[in-house]
Coordinates of C-alpha atoms in Angstrom, one line a residue:
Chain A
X103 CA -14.8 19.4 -27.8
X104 CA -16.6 16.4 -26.4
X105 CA -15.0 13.2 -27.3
X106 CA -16.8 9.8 -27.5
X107 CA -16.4 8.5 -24.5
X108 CA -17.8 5.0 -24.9
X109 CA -15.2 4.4 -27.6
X110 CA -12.4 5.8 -25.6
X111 CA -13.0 4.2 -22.4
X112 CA -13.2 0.4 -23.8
X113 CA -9.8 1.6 -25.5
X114 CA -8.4 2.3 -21.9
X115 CA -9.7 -0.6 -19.9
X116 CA -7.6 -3.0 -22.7
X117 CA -4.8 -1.7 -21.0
X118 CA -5.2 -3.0 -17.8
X119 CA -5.0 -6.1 -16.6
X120 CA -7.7 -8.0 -14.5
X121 CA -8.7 -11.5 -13.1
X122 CA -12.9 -11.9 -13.6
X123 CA -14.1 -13.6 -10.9
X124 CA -17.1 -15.5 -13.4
X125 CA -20.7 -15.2 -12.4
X126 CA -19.7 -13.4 -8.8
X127 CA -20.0 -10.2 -9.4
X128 CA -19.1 -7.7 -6.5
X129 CA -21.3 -4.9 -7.5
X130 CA -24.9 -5.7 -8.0
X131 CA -27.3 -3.7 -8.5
X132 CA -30.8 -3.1 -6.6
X133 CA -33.9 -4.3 -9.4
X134 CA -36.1 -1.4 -10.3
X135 CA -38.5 -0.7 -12.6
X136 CA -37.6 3.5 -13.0
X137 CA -33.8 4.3 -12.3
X138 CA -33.4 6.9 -9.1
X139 CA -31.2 10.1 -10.2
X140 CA -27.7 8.5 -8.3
X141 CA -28.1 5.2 -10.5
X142 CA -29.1 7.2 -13.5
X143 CA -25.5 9.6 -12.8
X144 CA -23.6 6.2 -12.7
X145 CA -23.8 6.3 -16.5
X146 CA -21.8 9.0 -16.8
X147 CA -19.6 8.6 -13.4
X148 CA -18.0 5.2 -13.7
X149 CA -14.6 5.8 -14.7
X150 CA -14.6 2.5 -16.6
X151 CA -18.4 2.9 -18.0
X152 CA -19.4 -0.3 -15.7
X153 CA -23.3 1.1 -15.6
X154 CA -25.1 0.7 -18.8
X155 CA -29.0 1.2 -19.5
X156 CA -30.7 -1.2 -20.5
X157 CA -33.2 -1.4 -23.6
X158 CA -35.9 -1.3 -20.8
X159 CA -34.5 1.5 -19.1
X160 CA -32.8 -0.2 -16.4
X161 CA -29.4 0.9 -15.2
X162 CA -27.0 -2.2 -15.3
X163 CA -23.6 -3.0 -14.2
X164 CA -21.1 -5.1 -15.7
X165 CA -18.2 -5.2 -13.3
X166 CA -15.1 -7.3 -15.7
X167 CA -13.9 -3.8 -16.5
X168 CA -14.4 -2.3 -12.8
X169 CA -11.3 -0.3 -11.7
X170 CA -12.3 -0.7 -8.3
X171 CA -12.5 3.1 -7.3
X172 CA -15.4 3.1 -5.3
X173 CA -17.0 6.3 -6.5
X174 CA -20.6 4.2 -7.4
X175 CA -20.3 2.9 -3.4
X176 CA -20.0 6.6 -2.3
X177 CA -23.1 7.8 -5.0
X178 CA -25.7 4.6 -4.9
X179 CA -24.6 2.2 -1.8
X180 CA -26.1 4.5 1.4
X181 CA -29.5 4.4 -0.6
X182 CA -29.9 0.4 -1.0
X183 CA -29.7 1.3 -5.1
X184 CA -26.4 -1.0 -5.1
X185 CA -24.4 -3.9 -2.9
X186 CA -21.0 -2.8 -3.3
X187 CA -17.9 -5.0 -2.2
X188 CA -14.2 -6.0 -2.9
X189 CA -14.0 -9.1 -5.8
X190 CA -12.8 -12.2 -3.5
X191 CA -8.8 -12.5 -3.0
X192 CA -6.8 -12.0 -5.9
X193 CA -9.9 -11.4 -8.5
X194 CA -10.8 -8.6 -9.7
X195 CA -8.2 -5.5 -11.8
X196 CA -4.0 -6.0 -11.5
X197 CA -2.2 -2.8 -11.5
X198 CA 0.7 -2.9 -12.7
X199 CA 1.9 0.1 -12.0
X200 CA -1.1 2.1 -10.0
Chain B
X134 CA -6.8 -22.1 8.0
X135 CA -4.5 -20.1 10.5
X136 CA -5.6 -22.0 13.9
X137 CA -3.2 -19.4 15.8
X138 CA -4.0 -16.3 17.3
X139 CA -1.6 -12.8 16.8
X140 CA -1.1 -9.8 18.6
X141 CA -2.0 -7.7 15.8
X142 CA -4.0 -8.0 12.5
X143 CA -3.2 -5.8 10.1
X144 CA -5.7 -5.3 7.5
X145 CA -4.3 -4.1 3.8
X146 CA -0.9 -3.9 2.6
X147 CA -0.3 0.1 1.3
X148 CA 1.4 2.7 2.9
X149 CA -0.5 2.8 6.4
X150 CA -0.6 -1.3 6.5
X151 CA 3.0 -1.7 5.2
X152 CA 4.5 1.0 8.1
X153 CA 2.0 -0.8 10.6
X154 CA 2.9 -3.8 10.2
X155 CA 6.7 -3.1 10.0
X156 CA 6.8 -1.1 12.9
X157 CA 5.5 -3.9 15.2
X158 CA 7.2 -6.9 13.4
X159 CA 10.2 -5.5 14.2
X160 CA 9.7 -4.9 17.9
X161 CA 8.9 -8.5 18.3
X162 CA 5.1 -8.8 17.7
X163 CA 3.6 -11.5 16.4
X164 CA 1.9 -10.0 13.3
X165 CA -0.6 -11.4 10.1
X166 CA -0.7 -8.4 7.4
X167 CA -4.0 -9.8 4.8
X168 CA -4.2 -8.3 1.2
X169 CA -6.6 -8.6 -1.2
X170 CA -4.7 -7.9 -4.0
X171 CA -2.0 -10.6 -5.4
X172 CA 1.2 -8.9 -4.0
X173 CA 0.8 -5.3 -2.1
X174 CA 1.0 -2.9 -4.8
X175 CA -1.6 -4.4 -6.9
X176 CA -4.4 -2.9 -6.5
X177 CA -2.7 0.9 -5.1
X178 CA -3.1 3.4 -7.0
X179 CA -1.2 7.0 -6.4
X180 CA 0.3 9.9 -8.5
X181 CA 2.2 9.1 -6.9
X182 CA 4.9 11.4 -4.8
X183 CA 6.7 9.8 -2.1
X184 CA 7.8 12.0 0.9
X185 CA 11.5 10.5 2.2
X186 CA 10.8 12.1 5.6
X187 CA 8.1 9.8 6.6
X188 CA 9.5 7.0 4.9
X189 CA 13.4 7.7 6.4
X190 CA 11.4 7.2 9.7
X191 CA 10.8 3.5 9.0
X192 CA 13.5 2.6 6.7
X193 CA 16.2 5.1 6.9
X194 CA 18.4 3.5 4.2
X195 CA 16.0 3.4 2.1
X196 CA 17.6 4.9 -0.9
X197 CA 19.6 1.7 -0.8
X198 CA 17.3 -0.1 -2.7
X199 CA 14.1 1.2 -3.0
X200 CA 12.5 1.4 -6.5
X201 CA 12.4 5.0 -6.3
X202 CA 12.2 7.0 -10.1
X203 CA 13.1 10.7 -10.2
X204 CA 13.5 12.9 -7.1
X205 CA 12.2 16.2 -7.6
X206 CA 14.2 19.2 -8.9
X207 CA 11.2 21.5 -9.9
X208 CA 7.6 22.0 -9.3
X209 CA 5.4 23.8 -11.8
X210 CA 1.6 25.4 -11.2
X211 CA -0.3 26.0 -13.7
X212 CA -3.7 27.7 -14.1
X213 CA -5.1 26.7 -17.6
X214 CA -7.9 27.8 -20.0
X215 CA -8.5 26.3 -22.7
X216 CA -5.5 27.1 -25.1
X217 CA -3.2 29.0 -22.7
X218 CA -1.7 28.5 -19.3
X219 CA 0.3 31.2 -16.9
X220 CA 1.8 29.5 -13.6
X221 CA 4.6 29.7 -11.0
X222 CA 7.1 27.5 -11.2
X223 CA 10.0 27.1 -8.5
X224 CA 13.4 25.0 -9.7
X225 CA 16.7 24.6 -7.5
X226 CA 19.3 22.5 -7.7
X227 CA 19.5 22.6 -4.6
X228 CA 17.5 19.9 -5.0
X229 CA 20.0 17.7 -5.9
X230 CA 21.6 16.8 -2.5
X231 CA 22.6 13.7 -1.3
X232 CA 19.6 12.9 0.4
X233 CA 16.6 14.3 -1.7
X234 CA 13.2 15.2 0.2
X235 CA 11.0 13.3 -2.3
X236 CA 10.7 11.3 -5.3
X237 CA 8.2 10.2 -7.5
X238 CA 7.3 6.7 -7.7
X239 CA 5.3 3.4 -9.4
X240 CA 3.3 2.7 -6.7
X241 CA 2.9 -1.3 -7.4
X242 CA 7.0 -1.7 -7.7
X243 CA 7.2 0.6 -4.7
X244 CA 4.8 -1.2 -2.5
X245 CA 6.2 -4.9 -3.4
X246 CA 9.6 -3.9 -2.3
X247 CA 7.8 -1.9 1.0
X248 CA 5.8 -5.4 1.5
X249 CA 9.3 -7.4 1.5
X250 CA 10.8 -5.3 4.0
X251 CA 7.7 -6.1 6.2
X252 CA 8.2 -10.1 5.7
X253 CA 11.6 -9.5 6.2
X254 CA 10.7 -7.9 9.2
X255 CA 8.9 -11.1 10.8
X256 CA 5.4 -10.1 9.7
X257 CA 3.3 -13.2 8.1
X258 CA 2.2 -11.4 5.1
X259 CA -0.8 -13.2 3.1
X260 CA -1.9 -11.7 -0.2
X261 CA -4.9 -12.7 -2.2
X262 CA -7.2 -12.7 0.6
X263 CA -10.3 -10.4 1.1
X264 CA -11.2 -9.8 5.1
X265 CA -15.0 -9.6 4.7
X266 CA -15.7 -9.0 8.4
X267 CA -15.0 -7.6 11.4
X268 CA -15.4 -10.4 14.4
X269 CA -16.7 -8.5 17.3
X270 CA -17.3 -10.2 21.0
X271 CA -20.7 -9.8 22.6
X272 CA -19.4 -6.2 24.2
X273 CA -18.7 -4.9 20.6
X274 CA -15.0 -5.6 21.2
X275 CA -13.5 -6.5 18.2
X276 CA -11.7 -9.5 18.6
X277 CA -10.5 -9.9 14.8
X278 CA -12.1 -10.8 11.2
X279 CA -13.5 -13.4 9.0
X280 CA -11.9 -13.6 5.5
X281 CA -12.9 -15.4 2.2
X282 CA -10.7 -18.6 2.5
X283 CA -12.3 -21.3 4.2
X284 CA -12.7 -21.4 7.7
X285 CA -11.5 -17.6 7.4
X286 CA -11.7 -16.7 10.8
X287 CA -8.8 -15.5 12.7
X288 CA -8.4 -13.5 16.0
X289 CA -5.8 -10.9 17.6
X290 CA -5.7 -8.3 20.3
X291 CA -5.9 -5.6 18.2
X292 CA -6.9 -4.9 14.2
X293 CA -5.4 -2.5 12.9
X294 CA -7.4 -1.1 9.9
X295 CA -5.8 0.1 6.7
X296 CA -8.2 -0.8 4.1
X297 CA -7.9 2.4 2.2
X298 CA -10.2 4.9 0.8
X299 CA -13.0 2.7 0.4
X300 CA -12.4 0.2 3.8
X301 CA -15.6 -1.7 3.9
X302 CA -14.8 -3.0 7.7
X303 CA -15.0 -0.1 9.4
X304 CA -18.1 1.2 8.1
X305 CA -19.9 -2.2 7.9
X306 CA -19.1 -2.5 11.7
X307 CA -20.7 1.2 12.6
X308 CA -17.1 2.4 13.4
X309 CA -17.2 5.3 11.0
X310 CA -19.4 6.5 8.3
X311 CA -19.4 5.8 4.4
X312 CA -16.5 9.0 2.5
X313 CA -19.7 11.2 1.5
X314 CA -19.8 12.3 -2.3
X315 CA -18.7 16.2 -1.8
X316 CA -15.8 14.5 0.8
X317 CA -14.1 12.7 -2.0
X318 CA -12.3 12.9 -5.1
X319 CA -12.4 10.9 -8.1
X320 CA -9.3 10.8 -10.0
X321 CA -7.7 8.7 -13.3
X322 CA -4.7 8.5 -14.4
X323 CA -2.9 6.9 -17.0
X324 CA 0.6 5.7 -17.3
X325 CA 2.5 7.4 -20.5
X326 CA 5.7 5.6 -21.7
X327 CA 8.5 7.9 -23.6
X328 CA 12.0 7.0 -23.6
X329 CA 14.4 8.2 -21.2
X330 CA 15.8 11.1 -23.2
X331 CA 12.8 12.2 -24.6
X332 CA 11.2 12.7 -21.3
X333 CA 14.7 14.3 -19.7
X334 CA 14.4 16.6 -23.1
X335 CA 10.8 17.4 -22.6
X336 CA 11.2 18.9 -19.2
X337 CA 14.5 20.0 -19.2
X338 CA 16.0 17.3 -16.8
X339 CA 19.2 15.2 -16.3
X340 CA 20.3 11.7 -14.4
X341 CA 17.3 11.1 -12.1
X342 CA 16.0 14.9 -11.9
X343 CA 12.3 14.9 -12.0
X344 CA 9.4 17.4 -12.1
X345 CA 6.1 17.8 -11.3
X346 CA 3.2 19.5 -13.1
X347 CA -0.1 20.4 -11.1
X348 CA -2.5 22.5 -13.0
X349 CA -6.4 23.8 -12.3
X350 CA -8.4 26.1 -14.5
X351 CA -10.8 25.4 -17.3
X352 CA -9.7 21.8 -17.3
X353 CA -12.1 20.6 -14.5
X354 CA -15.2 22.5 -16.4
X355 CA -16.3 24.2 -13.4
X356 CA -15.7 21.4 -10.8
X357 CA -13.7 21.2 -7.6
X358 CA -10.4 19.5 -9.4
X359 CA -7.0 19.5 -10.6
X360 CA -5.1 18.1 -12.8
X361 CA -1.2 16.5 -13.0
X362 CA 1.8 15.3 -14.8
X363 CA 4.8 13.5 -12.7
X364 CA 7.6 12.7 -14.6
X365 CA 9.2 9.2 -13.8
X366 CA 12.3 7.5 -15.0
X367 CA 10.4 6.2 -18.7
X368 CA 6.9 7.1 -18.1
X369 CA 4.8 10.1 -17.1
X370 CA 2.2 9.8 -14.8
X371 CA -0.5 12.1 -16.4
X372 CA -4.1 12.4 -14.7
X373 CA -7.1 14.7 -13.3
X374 CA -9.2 14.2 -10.5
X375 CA -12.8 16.6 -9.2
X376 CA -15.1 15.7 -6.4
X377 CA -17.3 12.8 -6.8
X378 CA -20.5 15.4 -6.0
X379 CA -19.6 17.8 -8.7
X380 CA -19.0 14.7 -11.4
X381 CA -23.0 13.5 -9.6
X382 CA -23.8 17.1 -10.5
X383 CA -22.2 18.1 -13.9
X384 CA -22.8 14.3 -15.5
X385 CA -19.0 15.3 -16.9
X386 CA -17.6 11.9 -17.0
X387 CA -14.0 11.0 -16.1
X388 CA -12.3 9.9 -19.0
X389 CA -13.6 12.9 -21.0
X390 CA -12.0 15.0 -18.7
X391 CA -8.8 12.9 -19.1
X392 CA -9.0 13.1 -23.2
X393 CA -8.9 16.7 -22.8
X394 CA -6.6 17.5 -20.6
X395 CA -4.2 15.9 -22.4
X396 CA -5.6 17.7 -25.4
X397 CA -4.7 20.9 -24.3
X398 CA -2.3 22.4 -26.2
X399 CA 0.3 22.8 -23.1
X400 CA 0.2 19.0 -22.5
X401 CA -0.1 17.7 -25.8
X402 CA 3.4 18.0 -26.5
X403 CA 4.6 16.6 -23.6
X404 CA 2.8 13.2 -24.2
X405 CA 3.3 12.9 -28.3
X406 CA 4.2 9.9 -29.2
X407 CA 3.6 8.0 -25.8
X408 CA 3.0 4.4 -25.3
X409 CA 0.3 4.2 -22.9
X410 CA 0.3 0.8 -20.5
X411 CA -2.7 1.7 -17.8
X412 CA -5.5 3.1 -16.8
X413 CA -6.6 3.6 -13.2
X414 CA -8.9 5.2 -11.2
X415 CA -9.0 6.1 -7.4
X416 CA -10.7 8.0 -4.5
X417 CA -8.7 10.7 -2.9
X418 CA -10.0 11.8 0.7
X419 CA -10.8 15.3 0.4
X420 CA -12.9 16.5 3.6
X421 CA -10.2 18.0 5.4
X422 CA -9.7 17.9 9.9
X423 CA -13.6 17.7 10.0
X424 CA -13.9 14.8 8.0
X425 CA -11.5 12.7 10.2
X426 CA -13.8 9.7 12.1
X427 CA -13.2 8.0 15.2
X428 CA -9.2 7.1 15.3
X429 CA -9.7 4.1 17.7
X430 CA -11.7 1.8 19.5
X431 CA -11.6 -1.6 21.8
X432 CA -9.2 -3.5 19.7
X433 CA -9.2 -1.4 16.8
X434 CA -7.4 1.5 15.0
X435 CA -7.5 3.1 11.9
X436 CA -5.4 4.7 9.6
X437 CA -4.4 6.5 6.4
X438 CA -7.1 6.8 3.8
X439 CA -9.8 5.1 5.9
X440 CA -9.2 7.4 8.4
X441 CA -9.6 10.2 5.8
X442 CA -6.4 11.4 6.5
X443 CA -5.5 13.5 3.7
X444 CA -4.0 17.1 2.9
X445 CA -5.6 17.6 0.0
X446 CA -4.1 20.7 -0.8
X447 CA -0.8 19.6 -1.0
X448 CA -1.2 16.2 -2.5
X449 CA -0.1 14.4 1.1
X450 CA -1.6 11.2 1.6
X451 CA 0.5 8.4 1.7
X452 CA 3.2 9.8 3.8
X453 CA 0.3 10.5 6.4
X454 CA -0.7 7.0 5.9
X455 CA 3.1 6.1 6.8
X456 CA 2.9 8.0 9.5
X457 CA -0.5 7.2 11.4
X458 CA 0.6 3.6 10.5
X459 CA 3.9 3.6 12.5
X460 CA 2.2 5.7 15.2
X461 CA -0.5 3.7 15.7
X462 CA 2.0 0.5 15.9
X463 CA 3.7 2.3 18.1
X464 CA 1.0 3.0 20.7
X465 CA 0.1 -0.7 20.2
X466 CA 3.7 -1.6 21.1
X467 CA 3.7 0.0 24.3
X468 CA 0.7 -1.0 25.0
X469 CA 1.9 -4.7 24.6
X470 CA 5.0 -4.3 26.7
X471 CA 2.9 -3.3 29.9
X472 CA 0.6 -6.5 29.1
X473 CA -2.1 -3.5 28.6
X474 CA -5.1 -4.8 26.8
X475 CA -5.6 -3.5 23.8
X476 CA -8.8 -0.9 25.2
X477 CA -10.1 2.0 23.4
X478 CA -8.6 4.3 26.3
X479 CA -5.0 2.7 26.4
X480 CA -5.1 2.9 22.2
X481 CA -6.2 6.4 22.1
X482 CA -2.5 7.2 22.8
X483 CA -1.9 6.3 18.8
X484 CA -4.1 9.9 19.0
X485 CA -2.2 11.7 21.4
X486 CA 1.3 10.5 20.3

């Protein structure tokens, strides 16, 4: 049966290690006033639940927990919906094991 | 910061980067590996299953002292619903030979030793540092790249591109498209601690024996996916990955996947009781011959995942990564010892090698 997922993923990212790069964010996301279809699938797509929506029904990221994957780049960078790139050298998740 | 100029950049330090750069350090060239991550290994992620062909072909000694875990004595396939599972599974112990064809490994202890054998090599390896940039001359040559440390620009004859999965280089620089959503697979994994005995109890294994469990069915809810279970030396490396298209499509989401796959009454056991230390996600190329780009250009080649080189069926990516590395360093060597510029037509040898 469906689990919660918001629960279980904030469980999973405690795990991991990371280095936040403070107010540089290396996924941003294009302003809009109605979400297209690949922002809107983000919600559910983001291994580590990065893409919220907003009370104003604006999909936002928050990249701290951001697993670096890629898989929003492949769905929402071609269209302009996001900038996508790698935190600066050394920032960013620290696998430990990977 | 580096006023000098190399024969050969190498961009990323995993599997492609590491047997790129070690292959042309030790025929002499002068050659600056960059990584973004704090060591090589750090931001990797694979199952992972290393191949000691591929790897005996760079380092032949290897089982010296590389950080290897379990090699593999058994190989299970399962197809699931959701309470049962049927399967083939193939065991020898013939397996246990002297030299053992493959191993599973942690791919961040793994790469760090990898990366020291490159240093060792000659190579100047400098971590922590994103290339954000291609630098290409007014003919579209590329000439080398622009990092994010100060004065970040630094020039070679040839880049060699092995920025993974996700390279950002290549694509911003129009020398190969974006991985397309129905070309790539998402996949997490998490890392499941058990004591020695209770894994070696759990699967039926002794000393380093190891096993692998791939399994596809009900678990992927319709999608293109599979999941698996490697056992290492004190962990299990448990995870499921589907095509980023058919997670746009289905609005499944990863981790739910994850939760119940390890839910499923054939897993369950296996895990009970783990400690779990990470949890990691990563792109696996999945379009197949078709999906391979351009290999090579003037003063550029790419390999391993940014060149989508993948066998997706049989879980092979990093040892083809190894393995278009060192040919591509290769093709640069020789190309350097007839004082060859480094030209798209004298590099497309790395292709015909």
């Amino acid at each position: 049966m469906p689990s919660e997922p918001s629960r279980r993923v904030e469980d999973k990212l405690f795990y991991n290690r990371y280095l936040v790069d403070s107010g540089r964010a290396h996924i941003k996301v294009r302003p809009h006033t109605t979400p297209s279809s690949r922002l809107l699938s983000m919600l559910k797509a983001c291994p580590a639940r990065c893409y919220e929506l907003s009370d104003k029904g604006h999909v936002e990221v928050t990249v701290d927990g951001c697993i670096e994957c890629g898989t929003c780049r492949v769905i929402c960078e071609e269209s302009g919906d996001i900038e996508w790139s790698y935190p600066r050298g050394g920032y960013g998740v620290l696998f430990k094991f990977g | 910061m580096i006023e000098e100029r190399f024969d050969a950049i190498v961009v990323g330090a995993g599997m492609g980067g590491n047997a790129a750069a070690l292959t042309m350090a030790e025929r002499g060239l002068k050659v600056l590996q960059l990584e973004r991550g704090e060591y090589s290994g750090s931001k990797n992620v694979q199952g992972a299953i290393l191949y000691a062909d591929m790897l005996e072909k760079l380092i032949p000694d290897f089982r010296e002292d590389a950080p290897l875990e379990r090699h593999l004595v058994e190989q299970r396939f399962w197809i699931v619903d959701e309470r049962s599972h049927t399967g083939i599974h193939y065991r020898s112990d013939d397996f246990n030979e002297e030299k053992p064809n493959r191993y599973t490994i942690i791919r961040a202890q793994f790469d760090k030793w990898f990366s020291q054998k490159v240093r060792e090599a000659g190579a100047t390896v400098l971590c922590e540092t994103t290339v954000t940039e291609l630098l290409q001359d007014s003919h579209g040559r590329v000439v080398g790249v622009r990092t994010d440390r100060d004065g970040g620009e630094i020039h070679a004859d040839v880049v060699v591109l092995a920025e993974g999965v996700n390279g950002v280089l290549g694509t911003g620089a129009g020398l190969r498209g974006r991985p397309k959503p129905d070309k790539v697979a998402l996949a997490v994994k998490e890392m499941h601690f058990l004591s020695r005995e209770t894994i070696d109890a759990r699967f039926n294994l002794k000393g380093d024996e190891g096993l692998v469990i791939e399994a596809a069915g009900t678990i992927s809810r319709g999608m293109t996916g599979m999941g698996f279970i490697y056992s290492n030396k004190e962990c299990i490396s448990l995870g499921i990955g589907c095509l980023v298209a058919d997670f746009q499509r289905t609005g499944e989401t990863p981790y739910g996947l994850l939760e119940s796959f390890k839910r499923h009454p054939s897993v369950a056991p296996l895990i009970e009781g783990s400690e779990v230390k990470e949890y990691s996600a990563h792109l696996i190329p999945e379009g197949g011959y078709k999906a391979i780009p351009q290999l090579c250009g003037e003063g550029w080649v790419v390999v391993g995942d940014a060149a989508q080189l993948n066998n997706a069926i049989h879980r092979e990516g990093s040892n083809l990564a190894m393995t278009s590395g060192r040919i591509a360093a290769e093709a640069i060597c020789l190309i350097k010892s007839r004082n060859d510029p480094m030209t798209a037509k004298n590099l497309s040898l790395y292709k015909n090698c």
